[in-house]
XYZ file of C-alpha atoms in Angstrom:
207
model
C -0.260 0.252 0.079
C 1.532 3.053 -1.376
C 0.463 6.889 0.857
C 1.111 10.198 -1.146
C 2.735 12.550 0.986
C 3.552 16.732 1.221
C 6.093 17.507 3.849
C 5.766 21.305 4.594
C 8.949 23.631 3.790
C 9.666 27.639 4.364
C 9.251 27.770 0.509
C 7.117 25.830 -0.966
C 6.342 21.722 0.439
C 8.456 18.712 -1.006
C 6.252 15.798 -1.699
C 7.118 11.831 -0.440
C 5.517 8.413 -1.110
C 5.524 5.631 2.048
C 5.398 2.274 1.734
C 5.283 -0.442 4.304
C 5.155 -0.221 8.089
C 4.499 3.225 10.130
C 5.705 0.966 12.790
C 8.887 -0.535 11.272
C 12.408 0.892 11.155
C 12.414 3.689 8.927
C 14.265 4.183 5.562
C 14.576 7.336 4.316
C 15.232 7.223 -0.759
C 16.692 9.578 -2.599
C 16.327 9.641 -5.864
C 19.168 10.855 -8.416
C 19.910 13.808 -9.907
C 17.130 15.130 -12.214
C 14.544 12.029 -11.282
C 12.549 11.408 -8.495
C 10.679 9.665 -6.033
C 9.069 7.468 -8.623
C 12.341 5.314 -9.418
C 12.016 3.817 -6.371
C 8.104 2.266 -7.862
C 9.560 -0.763 -8.937
C 12.544 -1.275 -6.151
C 10.405 -1.490 -2.906
C 7.836 -3.810 -2.983
C 10.516 -6.242 -4.160
C 12.034 -4.899 -0.381
C 10.785 -6.888 3.216
C 7.157 -4.725 3.917
C 7.919 -4.785 7.600
C 9.885 -1.760 7.085
C 8.589 2.291 6.836
C 10.550 3.585 2.947
C 10.008 6.899 1.808
C 10.880 8.203 -1.365
C 11.087 11.957 -1.606
C 11.655 14.900 -4.141
C 13.898 16.552 -3.984
C 13.425 20.842 -4.920
C 12.868 21.569 -8.271
C 12.500 17.956 -8.521
C 9.041 15.242 -9.566
C 5.836 17.301 -7.500
C 8.103 19.208 -5.144
C 7.930 23.224 -5.095
C 11.187 25.270 -6.752
C 13.614 26.791 -4.706
C 13.351 30.292 -5.622
C 15.219 33.071 -8.002
C 18.702 32.830 -7.367
C 18.998 29.867 -5.352
C 21.046 26.969 -7.118
C 21.010 23.085 -6.526
C 23.214 21.149 -5.635
C 24.553 19.440 -2.377
C 24.425 21.381 0.554
C 20.597 22.227 0.237
C 19.495 19.302 -0.638
C 22.019 18.241 2.478
C 19.413 20.792 4.139
C 16.490 19.000 2.574
C 17.015 15.819 3.982
C 17.809 17.225 7.720
C 13.986 18.965 7.106
C 12.396 15.926 5.501
C 13.548 13.881 8.858
C 12.480 16.587 11.416
C 9.230 17.276 9.656
C 8.925 13.400 9.351
C 9.883 13.214 13.669
C 12.627 10.734 12.719
C 15.474 10.878 15.054
C 17.136 7.769 13.505
C 16.739 6.158 10.320
C 18.395 4.536 7.372
C 19.666 6.057 4.292
C 19.100 4.812 0.734
C 20.490 6.605 -2.717
C 20.795 6.384 -5.544
C 22.973 8.179 -7.830
C 23.585 11.497 -5.970
C 27.025 12.032 -3.899
C 25.750 13.784 -1.065
C 24.303 11.138 0.352
C 27.677 10.446 2.302
C 27.701 14.386 3.065
C 24.810 13.800 4.864
C 25.719 10.591 7.014
C 29.096 12.020 7.292
C 27.067 15.716 8.650
C 25.010 13.822 10.634
C 26.297 10.529 11.751
C 24.292 9.671 14.676
C 20.922 10.398 12.908
C 22.102 7.432 10.003
C 20.999 3.331 10.530
C 22.617 1.963 7.831
C 24.024 3.767 4.836
C 22.489 1.929 1.280
C 24.551 3.862 -2.239
C 23.052 1.953 -5.136
C 24.703 3.002 -8.308
C 26.357 6.366 -6.651
C 28.745 8.912 -8.143
C 32.256 9.710 -6.061
C 32.860 12.582 -4.287
C 35.946 13.598 -3.286
C 36.335 15.895 -0.195
C 39.545 17.557 -0.558
C 37.534 18.624 -3.698
C 34.955 19.982 -2.086
C 35.820 24.100 -1.725
C 36.616 23.688 -6.244
C 33.017 22.140 -6.324
C 31.439 24.636 -4.686
C 32.871 27.508 -6.726
C 32.613 25.953 -10.035
C 28.473 26.008 -9.482
C 28.796 29.094 -7.582
C 29.620 30.541 -11.647
C 27.553 28.476 -13.191
C 24.871 29.034 -12.040
C 25.782 33.150 -12.394
C 26.755 32.156 -15.826
C 22.805 30.432 -16.518
C 20.979 32.870 -14.823
C 22.996 35.696 -17.241
C 22.279 33.707 -20.782
C 18.390 32.648 -19.383
C 16.029 34.321 -22.105
C 12.357 36.167 -20.508
C 10.101 33.257 -19.797
C 6.908 33.037 -21.992
C 3.667 31.071 -22.429
C 3.430 28.123 -25.160
C 0.806 27.147 -26.845
C -0.178 23.126 -26.531
C -0.531 23.654 -30.243
C 3.194 25.611 -30.749
C 4.296 22.504 -28.395
C 3.362 20.627 -31.012
C 3.822 22.245 -34.253
C 7.320 22.499 -33.144
C 7.957 18.881 -31.709
C 6.262 17.699 -35.155
C 8.663 19.544 -36.825
C 12.054 18.137 -34.777
C 10.710 14.716 -36.571
C 11.599 13.147 -38.939
C 9.295 12.188 -41.800
C 8.754 8.507 -41.182
C 8.097 9.111 -37.241
C 5.220 12.375 -37.976
C 2.838 9.759 -39.123
C 2.947 8.966 -35.927
C 2.368 11.690 -33.111
C -0.859 12.678 -31.877
C -3.059 14.786 -32.244
C -3.628 17.195 -29.692
C -6.417 15.923 -26.933
C -8.683 17.620 -24.364
C -6.743 16.213 -21.803
C -3.915 19.123 -22.973
C -4.149 21.599 -20.760
C -4.838 25.062 -20.895
C -1.950 27.806 -21.974
C -2.195 29.475 -18.550
C -0.967 26.197 -17.164
C 2.002 25.930 -19.243
C 4.690 28.208 -17.903
C 8.943 27.406 -17.395
C 8.503 26.898 -13.652
C 7.829 22.764 -15.163
C 11.245 22.705 -16.814
C 13.803 20.910 -14.952
C 16.496 23.087 -12.511
C 19.926 24.067 -14.800
C 22.626 21.722 -14.170
C 24.340 23.233 -10.295
C 25.531 20.117 -8.849
C 28.783 19.811 -7.468
C 29.155 16.021 -8.608
C 29.894 16.882 -11.527
C 30.886 20.831 -12.253
C 30.746 22.239 -15.272
C 33.984 22.300 -17.237
C 36.359 25.606 -16.117
């Protein structure tokens, strides 16, 4: 049985999904860069159900609120998010299961008294001696992205379909779908639905 959660944060909310027994040992499941909590949908049912699993969407990912303008998406902020989420869940100790990101060991090193077990799935390496270099590059990259961004505009479903059909090859174009009543109105579509610009420390932009 799965339950959807919505945890209030100062900038909005964090969306999460929960499985298992509320009375079981808690496990926080963390997705990778530009992913979301759905990445655990097929894994959790295969694990022992006497644990309580919570998979969260990081800020700017999945159904969670975006950060405010000028606030970058990088490791330090995600560690802060994890701490806020476990506070909202009222967990004092829990196990951490993370995919891809390199900040999961960073959280367990920052709050070792809170982590029972650390489970890493296809994680990326993170060298602590390069911490300042990564942070500097991330900040500079955010400034470059902001300086090059064009003003946001609303795009209608018809424009989106037209742009996609233009990019398709002639053979693939015959398979494109026509607009349906399920399309959202233009007022619902904005740049906020776009994924956040990359600024993660685990793969800094080239200098």
